[in-house]
PDB file of C-alpha atoms in Angstrom:
ATOM      1  CA  GLU A   1      11.462   4.055  74.976  1.00 89.00           C
ATOM      2  CA  LEU A   2      13.245   7.032  74.302  1.00 87.00           C
ATOM      3  CA  ALA A   3      10.553   9.619  74.785  1.00 89.00           C
ATOM      4  CA  ASN A   4      10.428   7.628  78.627  1.00 89.00           C
ATOM      5  CA  LEU A   5      13.793   7.435  79.098  1.00 88.00           C
ATOM      6  CA  ARG A   6      13.654  11.529  78.256  1.00 89.00           C
ATOM      7  CA  ARG A   7      10.959  12.451  81.225  1.00 90.00           C
ATOM      8  CA  ASP A   8      12.314  10.065  83.688  1.00 87.00           C
ATOM      9  CA  LEU A   9      15.889  11.807  82.901  1.00 86.00           C
ATOM     10  CA  GLU A  10      14.153  15.371  84.012  1.00 87.00           C
ATOM     11  CA  ALA A  11      12.950  14.220  87.329  1.00 87.00           C
ATOM     12  CA  LEU A  12      15.640  12.733  87.896  1.00 85.00           C
ATOM     13  CA  GLU A  13      17.375  16.627  87.473  1.00 85.00           C
ATOM     14  CA  ALA A  14      14.670  17.962  89.632  1.00 84.00           C
ATOM     15  CA  ALA A  15      14.639  15.552  92.120  1.00 84.00           C
ATOM     16  CA  ALA A  16      18.910  16.591  92.163  1.00 82.00           C
ATOM     17  CA  ARG A  17      18.111  19.713  92.331  1.00 83.00           C
ATOM     18  CA  GLU A  18      17.057  19.716  95.738  1.00 81.00           C
ATOM     19  CA  ASN A  19      19.255  16.844  97.167  1.00 81.00           C
ATOM     20  CA  ALA A  20      16.992  14.268  96.813  1.00 79.00           C
ATOM     21  CA  VAL A  21      18.671  11.149  94.031  1.00 80.00           C
ATOM     22  CA  SER A  22      22.054  10.082  94.465  1.00 84.00           C
ATOM     23  CA  GLN A  23      24.501  11.214  92.035  1.00 86.00           C
ATOM     24  CA  ARG A  24      25.209   7.491  90.783  1.00 86.00           C
ATOM     25  CA  ASP A  25      21.134   7.583  89.508  1.00 85.00           C
ATOM     26  CA  LEU A  26      20.899  10.284  87.550  1.00 84.00           C
ATOM     27  CA  ARG A  27      24.463   9.319  85.464  1.00 88.00           C
ATOM     28  CA  ASN A  28      22.901   5.859  84.797  1.00 90.00           C
ATOM     29  CA  ALA A  29      19.408   7.645  83.798  1.00 89.00           C
ATOM     30  CA  ARG A  30      21.614  10.398  81.348  1.00 90.00           C
ATOM     31  CA  THR A  31      23.655   7.345  79.931  1.00 92.00           C
ATOM     32  CA  ALA A  32      19.840   5.425  79.638  1.00 91.00           C
ATOM     33  CA  VAL A  33      18.633   8.349  77.204  1.00 91.00           C
ATOM     34  CA  GLU A  34      22.110   8.913  75.668  1.00 92.00           C
ATOM     35  CA  THR A  35      22.560   4.407  74.887  1.00 92.00           C
ATOM     36  CA  GLY A  36      18.149   5.458  73.915  1.00 90.00           C
ATOM     37  CA  GLU A  37      19.528   8.249  71.290  1.00 92.00           C
ATOM     38  CA  ALA A  38      22.454   6.638  69.488  1.00 93.00           C
ATOM     39  CA  GLY A  39      20.230   3.032  68.868  1.00 91.00           C
ATOM     40  CA  LEU A  40      17.639   5.588  67.272  1.00 92.00           C
ATOM     41  CA  ARG A  41      19.945   7.012  64.841  1.00 93.00           C
ATOM     42  CA  ALA A  42      21.315   3.203  64.646  1.00 94.00           C
ATOM     43  CA  THR A  43      17.611   1.682  63.356  1.00 93.00           C
ATOM     44  CA  GLU A  44      17.406   5.315  61.048  1.00 94.00           C
ATOM     45  CA  GLN A  45      20.785   3.787  59.471  1.00 96.00           C
ATOM     46  CA  THR A  46      19.454   0.488  58.894  1.00 96.00           C
ATOM     47  CA  LEU A  47      16.151   1.835  57.433  1.00 96.00           C
ATOM     48  CA  ALA A  48      17.496   4.468  55.671  1.00 96.00           C
ATOM     49  CA  ALA A  49      20.053   1.479  54.011  1.00 96.00           C
ATOM     50  CA  LEU A  50      17.181  -1.166  53.195  1.00 97.00           C
ATOM     51  CA  GLU A  51      15.457   1.722  51.697  1.00 97.00           C
ATOM     52  CA  ALA A  52      18.206   2.059  49.559  1.00 96.00           C
ATOM     53  CA  ALA A  53      18.423  -2.023  48.885  1.00 96.00           C
ATOM     54  CA  LEU A  54      14.494  -1.539  47.770  1.00 97.00           C
ATOM     55  CA  ALA A  55      15.542   0.973  45.344  1.00 96.00           C
ATOM     56  CA  TYR A  56      18.330  -0.969  44.296  1.00 96.00           C
ATOM     57  CA  LEU A  57      15.988  -4.665  43.484  1.00 96.00           C
ATOM     58  CA  ALA A  58      13.206  -1.923  41.955  1.00 95.00           C
ATOM     59  CA  VAL A  59      15.964  -1.587  39.797  1.00 94.00           C
ATOM     60  CA  ARG A  60      17.289  -5.028  38.696  1.00 92.00           C
ATOM     61  CA  ILE A  61      13.557  -5.910  38.588  1.00 90.00           C
ATOM     62  CA  SER A  62      13.103  -2.768  35.893  1.00 89.00           C
ATOM     63  CA  ASP A  63      16.071  -3.902  34.486  1.00 85.00           C
ATOM     64  CA  ALA A  64      15.207  -7.685  33.435  1.00 79.00           C
ATOM     65  CA  GLU A  65      11.789  -5.919  31.729  1.00 83.00           C
ATOM     66  CA  VAL A  66      12.632  -5.802  27.843  1.00 80.00           C
ATOM     67  CA  ARG A  67      10.906  -2.941  26.990  1.00 83.00           C
ATOM     68  CA  ALA A  68      10.695  -2.312  22.526  1.00 83.00           C
ATOM     69  CA  PRO A  69      12.633   0.505  21.547  1.00 83.00           C
ATOM     70  CA  PHE A  70       9.424   1.515  19.302  1.00 83.00           C
ATOM     71  CA  ALA A  71       5.602   0.597  18.154  1.00 81.00           C
ATOM     72  CA  GLY A  72       4.796  -2.612  17.816  1.00 83.00           C
ATOM     73  CA  ARG A  73       3.338  -5.756  18.429  1.00 84.00           C
ATOM     74  CA  VAL A  74       4.962  -9.169  19.226  1.00 87.00           C
ATOM     75  CA  VAL A  75       5.402 -11.756  15.597  1.00 85.00           C
ATOM     76  CA  GLU A  76       7.588 -14.475  17.608  1.00 89.00           C
ATOM     77  CA  ARG A  77       8.539 -15.554  20.491  1.00 92.00           C
ATOM     78  CA  LEU A  78      11.968 -16.700  21.262  1.00 93.00           C
ATOM     79  CA  ALA A  79      12.140 -17.706  24.845  1.00 92.00           C
ATOM     80  CA  GLU A  80       9.413 -19.015  27.466  1.00 91.00           C
ATOM     81  CA  PRO A  81       8.275 -17.990  30.089  1.00 88.00           C
ATOM     82  CA  GLY A  82      10.493 -18.862  32.686  1.00 89.00           C
ATOM     83  CA  GLU A  83      13.050 -20.055  30.563  1.00 91.00           C
ATOM     84  CA  TRP A  84      16.704 -19.175  31.176  1.00 91.00           C
ATOM     85  CA  VAL A  85      18.718 -16.323  28.792  1.00 90.00           C
ATOM     86  CA  ARG A  86      21.538 -14.603  28.421  1.00 90.00           C
ATOM     87  CA  PRO A  87      22.468 -11.442  28.245  1.00 85.00           C
ATOM     88  CA  GLY A  88      22.217 -10.715  23.966  1.00 88.00           C
ATOM     89  CA  ASP A  89      20.002 -13.728  23.697  1.00 91.00           C
ATOM     90  CA  PRO A  90      17.042 -12.797  21.337  1.00 91.00           C
ATOM     91  CA  LEU A  91      13.753 -13.226  23.547  1.00 91.00           C
ATOM     92  CA  VAL A  92      10.863 -12.165  20.860  1.00 91.00           C
ATOM     93  CA  THR A  93      10.155 -11.030  17.063  1.00 90.00           C
ATOM     94  CA  VAL A  94       8.850  -7.676  17.220  1.00 87.00           C
ATOM     95  CA  GLN A  95       6.924  -5.363  14.406  1.00 82.00           C
ATOM     96  CA  SER A  96       6.501  -1.811  14.511  1.00 80.00           C
ATOM     97  CA  VAL A  97       3.732   0.181  14.232  1.00 82.00           C
ATOM     98  CA  GLY A  98       2.585   3.490  13.021  1.00 83.00           C
ATOM     99  CA  THR A  99       5.341   4.204   9.378  1.00 86.00           C
ATOM    100  CA  ILE A 100       6.812   1.206   8.207  1.00 86.00           C
ATOM    101  CA  GLU A 101       9.521   1.352   4.962  1.00 89.00           C
ATOM    102  CA  ALA A 102       9.057   0.239   1.115  1.00 90.00           C
ATOM    103  CA  TRP A 103      12.371  -0.415  -0.746  1.00 92.00           C
ATOM    104  CA  LEU A 104      11.898  -0.152  -4.023  1.00 91.00           C
ATOM    105  CA  GLU A 105      14.390  -1.200  -6.705  1.00 91.00           C
ATOM    106  CA  VAL A 106      13.515   1.322  -9.138  1.00 89.00           C
ATOM    107  CA  PRO A 107      16.165   1.526 -13.000  1.00 90.00           C
ATOM    108  CA  GLU A 108      19.278   3.755 -11.963  1.00 89.00           C
ATOM    109  CA  ARG A 109      18.277   5.130 -15.937  1.00 86.00           C
ATOM    110  CA  VAL A 110      15.773   7.649 -13.617  1.00 84.00           C
ATOM    111  CA  LEU A 111      18.231   8.868 -11.663  1.00 83.00           C
ATOM    112  CA  GLY A 112      18.543  12.011 -12.722  1.00 80.00           C
ATOM    113  CA  ARG A 113      14.706  12.203 -14.170  1.00 81.00           C
ATOM    114  CA  LEU A 114      13.258  10.628 -10.324  1.00 81.00           C
ATOM    115  CA  VAL A 115      11.476  13.709  -9.264  1.00 80.00           C
ATOM    116  CA  ALA A 116      10.777  12.612  -5.048  1.00 78.00           C
ATOM    117  CA  ASP A 117       7.236  13.591  -5.457  1.00 81.00           C
ATOM    118  CA  PRO A 118       5.307  12.106  -2.224  1.00 85.00           C
ATOM    119  CA  SER A 119       2.084  13.170  -3.269  1.00 82.00           C
ATOM    120  CA  ALA A 120       2.607  12.322  -6.884  1.00 80.00           C
ATOM    121  CA  THR A 121       3.813   8.112  -5.806  1.00 83.00           C
ATOM    122  CA  HIS A 122       1.523   5.343  -5.201  1.00 83.00           C
ATOM    123  CA  VAL A 123       2.446   2.110  -3.866  1.00 88.00           C
ATOM    124  CA  GLU A 124       0.475  -0.886  -4.835  1.00 86.00           C
ATOM    125  CA  LEU A 125       0.813  -4.031  -1.876  1.00 87.00           C
ATOM    126  CA  SER A 126       0.902  -7.710  -2.982  1.00 84.00           C
ATOM    127  CA  THR A 127      -2.796  -7.565  -1.811  1.00 83.00           C
ATOM    128  CA  GLY A 128      -3.727  -4.486  -4.543  1.00 84.00           C
ATOM    129  CA  GLU A 129      -4.493  -1.953  -2.058  1.00 86.00           C
ATOM    130  CA  ILE A 130      -3.252   1.451  -3.327  1.00 87.00           C
ATOM    131  CA  ARG A 131      -1.651   3.297  -0.016  1.00 87.00           C
ATOM    132  CA  PRO A 132      -0.031   7.222  -0.315  1.00 87.00           C
ATOM    133  CA  VAL A 133       3.320   7.976   0.431  1.00 90.00           C
ATOM    134  CA  THR A 134       4.085  10.459   3.224  1.00 90.00           C
ATOM    135  CA  ARG A 135       7.431  10.971   2.836  1.00 90.00           C
ATOM    136  CA  LEU A 136      10.324   9.902  -0.387  1.00 90.00           C
ATOM    137  CA  ARG A 137      14.406   8.947   0.156  1.00 90.00           C
ATOM    138  CA  VAL A 138      16.461   8.456  -2.409  1.00 89.00           C
ATOM    139  CA  LEU A 139      19.347   5.993  -1.377  1.00 88.00           C
ATOM    140  CA  PRO A 140      22.159   7.444  -4.233  1.00 83.00           C
ATOM    141  CA  ARG A 141      24.194   3.564  -4.273  1.00 88.00           C
ATOM    142  CA  VAL A 142      23.679   1.654  -7.943  1.00 89.00           C
ATOM    143  CA  ASP A 143      23.942  -2.137  -7.688  1.00 89.00           C
ATOM    144  CA  GLU A 144      26.265  -3.020  -9.973  1.00 89.00           C
ATOM    145  CA  ARG A 145      24.958  -5.690 -10.888  1.00 90.00           C
ATOM    146  CA  ALA A 146      21.325  -5.277 -10.959  1.00 90.00           C
ATOM    147  CA  ARG A 147      22.224  -1.499 -12.253  1.00 91.00           C
ATOM    148  CA  THR A 148      19.665  -0.134  -9.724  1.00 91.00           C
ATOM    149  CA  PHE A 149      18.947   2.048  -7.008  1.00 91.00           C
ATOM    150  CA  PHE A 150      16.771   2.692  -3.870  1.00 92.00           C
ATOM    151  CA  LEU A 151      14.320   4.438  -2.717  1.00 90.00           C
ATOM    152  CA  ILE A 152      12.889   4.225  -0.282  1.00 92.00           C
ATOM    153  CA  ALA A 153       9.197   5.605   0.642  1.00 91.00           C
ATOM    154  CA  ASP A 154       7.019   6.212   4.185  1.00 91.00           C
ATOM    155  CA  LEU A 155       3.659   4.459   4.513  1.00 90.00           C
ATOM    156  CA  ASP A 156       1.455   4.895   7.519  1.00 87.00           C
ATOM    157  CA  ASP A 157       0.877   1.649   8.918  1.00 85.00           C
ATOM    158  CA  PRO A 158      -1.202   2.262  12.567  1.00 80.00           C
ATOM    159  CA  GLU A 159      -3.420  -0.651  12.345  1.00 79.00           C
ATOM    160  CA  GLY A 160       0.395  -2.735  11.401  1.00 77.00           C
ATOM    161  CA  GLU A 161      -1.351  -4.712   9.161  1.00 82.00           C
ATOM    162  CA  LEU A 162       1.498  -4.465   7.010  1.00 83.00           C
ATOM    163  CA  SER A 163       4.489  -7.286   7.254  1.00 81.00           C
ATOM    164  CA  PRO A 164       7.872  -6.685   6.732  1.00 80.00           C
ATOM    165  CA  GLY A 165       9.161  -8.948   3.911  1.00 83.00           C
ATOM    166  CA  GLN A 166       5.642  -8.727   1.586  1.00 87.00           C
ATOM    167  CA  SER A 167       6.036  -7.452  -1.872  1.00 90.00           C
ATOM    168  CA  ALA A 168       4.430  -4.047  -3.381  1.00 88.00           C
ATOM    169  CA  ALA A 169       5.192  -1.909  -6.752  1.00 88.00           C
ATOM    170  CA  ALA A 170       5.385   1.440  -7.699  1.00 86.00           C
ATOM    171  CA  TRP A 171       4.714   4.456 -10.002  1.00 82.00           C
ATOM    172  CA  ILE A 172       6.862   7.240  -9.493  1.00 83.00           C
ATOM    173  CA  PRO A 173       6.995  10.196 -11.601  1.00 82.00           C
ATOM    174  CA  VAL A 174      10.782  10.576 -13.860  1.00 80.00           C
ATOM    175  CA  GLY A 175       8.810  14.046 -15.224  1.00 76.00           C
ATOM    176  CA  ALA A 176       6.792  16.882 -14.544  1.00 74.00           C
ATOM    177  CA  ALA A 177       3.004  16.593 -14.923  1.00 74.00           C
ATOM    178  CA  GLU A 178       1.539  17.397 -18.643  1.00 79.00           C
ATOM    179  CA  GLU A 179      -2.087  17.703 -19.756  1.00 85.00           C
ATOM    180  CA  GLU A 180      -2.919  15.276 -21.932  1.00 86.00           C
ATOM    181  CA  LEU A 181      -5.882  15.114 -24.824  1.00 89.00           C
ATOM    182  CA  LEU A 182      -7.313  10.505 -23.618  1.00 90.00           C
ATOM    183  CA  VAL A 183      -9.919   9.024 -25.345  1.00 89.00           C
ATOM    184  CA  PRO A 184     -11.414   5.452 -24.920  1.00 89.00           C
ATOM    185  CA  LYS A 185      -9.715   2.255 -25.715  1.00 89.00           C
ATOM    186  CA  ASP A 186     -12.877   1.538 -27.863  1.00 87.00           C
ATOM    187  CA  ALA A 187     -13.137   4.245 -29.501  1.00 88.00           C
ATOM    188  CA  LEU A 188     -10.300   3.304 -31.660  1.00 90.00           C
ATOM    189  CA  VAL A 189      -9.990   2.150 -35.545  1.00 90.00           C
ATOM    190  CA  ARG A 190      -6.891   0.105 -36.355  1.00 89.00           C
ATOM    191  CA  ARG A 191      -7.157  -0.532 -40.445  1.00 84.00           C
ATOM    192  CA  GLY A 192      -4.359   0.082 -43.132  1.00 81.00           C
ATOM    193  CA  GLY A 193      -1.144   0.312 -40.287  1.00 80.00           C
ATOM    194  CA  GLY A 194      -3.546   3.361 -39.756  1.00 87.00           C
ATOM    195  CA  VAL A 195      -5.179   4.780 -36.184  1.00 90.00           C
ATOM    196  CA  SER A 196      -8.683   6.274 -36.113  1.00 89.00           C
ATOM    197  CA  VAL A 197     -11.889   7.600 -34.637  1.00 90.00           C
ATOM    198  CA  VAL A 198     -15.322   8.331 -35.353  1.00 87.00           C
ATOM    199  CA  ARG A 199     -16.330  11.423 -34.545  1.00 88.00           C
ATOM    200  CA  VAL A 200     -19.843  12.211 -34.270  1.00 85.00           C
ATOM    201  CA  ARG A 201     -20.516  15.457 -36.550  1.00 84.00           C
ATOM    202  CA  ALA A 202     -23.567  17.432 -36.301  1.00 84.00           C
ATOM    203  CA  GLY A 203     -24.750  18.620 -39.886  1.00 77.00           C
ATOM    204  CA  GLU A 204     -28.470  19.672 -41.535  1.00 76.00           C
ATOM    205  CA  GLY A 205     -29.484  16.456 -42.095  1.00 75.00           C
ATOM    206  CA  GLY A 206     -28.574  14.860 -38.394  1.00 82.00           C
ATOM    207  CA  PRO A 207     -25.363  13.287 -36.974  1.00 85.00           C
ATOM    208  CA  SER A 208     -23.186  11.951 -39.637  1.00 85.00           C
ATOM    209  CA  ALA A 209     -19.690   9.506 -39.221  1.00 83.00           C
ATOM    210  CA  GLU A 210     -16.833  11.406 -39.753  1.00 86.00           C
ATOM    211  CA  PRO A 211     -12.953   9.450 -39.132  1.00 88.00           C
ATOM    212  CA  VAL A 212     -10.341  11.543 -37.809  1.00 89.00           C
ATOM    213  CA  PRO A 213      -6.861   9.694 -37.923  1.00 90.00           C
ATOM    214  CA  VAL A 214      -5.101  10.182 -34.380  1.00 90.00           C
ATOM    215  CA  GLU A 215      -1.987   9.699 -33.467  1.00 90.00           C
ATOM    216  CA  VAL A 216      -1.509   7.306 -30.299  1.00 89.00           C
ATOM    217  CA  ARG A 217       0.943   8.858 -27.663  1.00 87.00           C
ATOM    218  CA  PHE A 218       1.161   5.299 -25.193  1.00 83.00           C
ATOM    219  CA  GLU A 219      -1.912   3.596 -23.607  1.00 82.00           C
ATOM    220  CA  LEU A 220      -3.124   3.556 -19.924  1.00 79.00           C
ATOM    221  CA  VAL A 221      -5.666   0.864 -18.499  1.00 77.00           C
ATOM    222  CA  ARG A 222      -8.545   1.784 -20.412  1.00 82.00           C
ATOM    223  CA  HIS A 223      -8.124   4.620 -22.287  1.00 86.00           C
ATOM    224  CA  VAL A 224      -5.141   5.880 -24.963  1.00 87.00           C
ATOM    225  CA  ALA A 225      -3.882   9.120 -24.783  1.00 89.00           C
ATOM    226  CA  VAL A 226      -3.793  11.213 -28.346  1.00 90.00           C
ATOM    227  CA  ALA A 227      -1.906  13.779 -30.344  1.00 86.00           C
ATOM    228  CA  LYS A 228      -3.380  17.520 -29.919  1.00 80.00           C
ATOM    229  CA  GLY A 229      -4.610  18.954 -33.399  1.00 81.00           C
ATOM    230  CA  PRO A 230      -7.107  16.538 -34.498  1.00 83.00           C
ATOM    231  CA  LEU A 231      -9.488  15.823 -31.868  1.00 86.00           C
ATOM    232  CA  SER A 232     -10.957  19.072 -29.223  1.00 85.00           C
ATOM    233  CA  PRO A 233     -11.678  17.959 -25.133  1.00 86.00           C
ATOM    234  CA  GLY A 234     -15.912  17.631 -24.990  1.00 84.00           C
ATOM    235  CA  ASP A 235     -15.773  15.473 -28.827  1.00 85.00           C
ATOM    236  CA  GLU A 236     -18.266  12.475 -29.162  1.00 86.00           C
ATOM    237  CA  LEU A 237     -16.500   9.565 -30.150  1.00 86.00           C
ATOM    238  CA  VAL A 238     -18.436   6.221 -31.597  1.00 86.00           C
ATOM    239  CA  VAL A 239     -17.053   3.610 -29.416  1.00 85.00           C
ATOM    240  CA  GLU A 240     -19.859   0.979 -30.856  1.00 83.00           C
ATOM    241  CA  GLY A 241     -19.792  -0.428 -34.326  1.00 80.00           C
ATOM    242  CA  ASN A 242     -17.381   2.416 -35.469  1.00 80.00           C
ATOM    243  CA  GLU A 243     -15.436  -0.287 -37.819  1.00 80.00           C
ATOM    244  CA  ARG A 244     -17.958  -0.612 -40.147  1.00 81.00           C
ATOM    245  CA  LEU A 245     -19.023   2.897 -40.367  1.00 79.00           C
ATOM    246  CA  LEU A 246     -18.333   5.030 -43.704  1.00 80.00           C
ATOM    247  CA  PRO A 247     -17.773   8.856 -44.026  1.00 83.00           C
ATOM    248  CA  GLY A 248     -20.468  10.714 -44.194  1.00 79.00           C
ATOM    249  CA  ALA A 249     -23.101   7.437 -42.408  1.00 83.00           C
ATOM    250  CA  PRO A 250     -26.122   8.414 -40.863  1.00 81.00           C
ATOM    251  CA  LEU A 251     -26.126   7.581 -36.605  1.00 78.00           C
ATOM    252  CA  ALA A 252     -28.619   7.891 -34.568  1.00 78.00           C
ATOM    253  CA  PRO A 253     -25.828   7.943 -30.975  1.00 73.00           C
ATOM    254  CA  LEU A 254     -27.149   6.566 -27.651  1.00 76.00           C
ATOM    255  CA  ARG A 255     -25.395   8.756 -25.484  1.00 74.00           C
ATOM    256  CA  VAL A 256     -23.614   5.741 -22.637  1.00 70.00           C
ATOM    257  CA  GLU A 257     -21.323   6.791 -19.860  1.00 67.00           C
ATOM    258  CA  THR A 258     -17.974   6.106 -20.076  1.00 62.00           C
ATOM    259  CA  PRO A 259     -15.692   5.581 -17.211  1.00 59.00           C
ATOM    260  CA  ASP A 260     -13.492   8.483 -16.269  1.00 58.00           C
ATOM    261  CA  PRO A 261     -10.579   9.155 -18.518  1.00 53.00           C
ATOM    262  CA  VAL A 262      -8.766  10.824 -15.442  1.00 52.00           C
ATOM    263  CA  LEU A 263      -5.698   9.170 -14.605  1.00 52.00           C
ATOM    264  CA  LEU A 264      -6.140   7.266 -10.657  1.00 48.00           C
ATOM    265  CA  PRO A 265      -3.486   6.104  -8.558  1.00 45.00           C
ATOM    266  CA  GLY A 266      -1.277   3.201 -10.365  1.00 46.00           C
ATOM    267  CA  GLU A 267      -2.056   3.371 -14.628  1.00 47.00           C
ATOM    268  CA  VAL A 268       1.328   4.078 -15.952  1.00 47.00           C
ATOM    269  CA  VAL A 269       1.482   7.128 -18.163  1.00 49.00           C
ATOM    270  CA  GLY A 270       3.801   6.954 -21.242  1.00 45.00           C
ATOM    271  CA  ALA A 271       7.447   8.111 -21.955  1.00 41.00           C
ATOM    272  CA  ALA A 272      10.213   9.388 -24.079  1.00 38.00           C
ATOM    273  CA  ASP A 273      11.325   5.551 -23.495  1.00 41.00           C
ATOM    274  CA  PRO A 274       8.460   2.935 -22.943  1.00 37.00           C
ATOM    275  CA  SER A 275      10.588   0.963 -20.732  1.00 40.00           C
ATOM    276  CA  ASP A 276      10.787   3.773 -18.402  1.00 37.00           C
ATOM    277  CA  SER A 277       6.564   3.574 -17.882  1.00 32.00           C
TER     278      SER A 277
END
């Protein structure tokens, strides 16, 4: 409409130069153009106001959408869809995924000897699954009643399999790693208050039994650690029928596969104070 009014004004101005139109008609055409331009500006301002209102409503809608500040999944819904809620009302319970913290209570007596090494620490869940630790943090505040402090271990949980409140146990080092000589528990012969093993001794007449006294340092799940000296790594020991063998008795050994003596995650190692295990 404004474009048409401007073309009409141009035509009247050209006619006015030839004195073919009255000044009144020319003034009316100019007034119509100015009115149209003012209407255009008013419409543009109205459009800008509507766009601002739309942006405001978009912000309000965005504020009404609840987003968790971390990756997780909803485990409990506390408000139903369509229900009116007030600011601060709980809506859902969200369980995080990715990394979860295991809070472990540790006796205060090992606070000064604790080795916060994630690679040497393993956490066993209530399901029996053993998970490695990616990060360790010590909270050096001892509970006055329990006489324990917290060790916080970060566990990877990308699939959200772990649950808050789930129980866990951990094995943490309280000293430097040491090499120990391990023998199967079935090789031990306990007699007369002492402990010995029967070693296979090679001789001209064939293999024979050789009792060897040993000193047990500590026990594991399938093995025991013995003091170094009488035995050497690689010695063959009798694990069946050793209680009835006499020194020098001939043997016809039947070699059997024994469990790998390497320590497994979760096996408790000995310490100077057995209560520290």
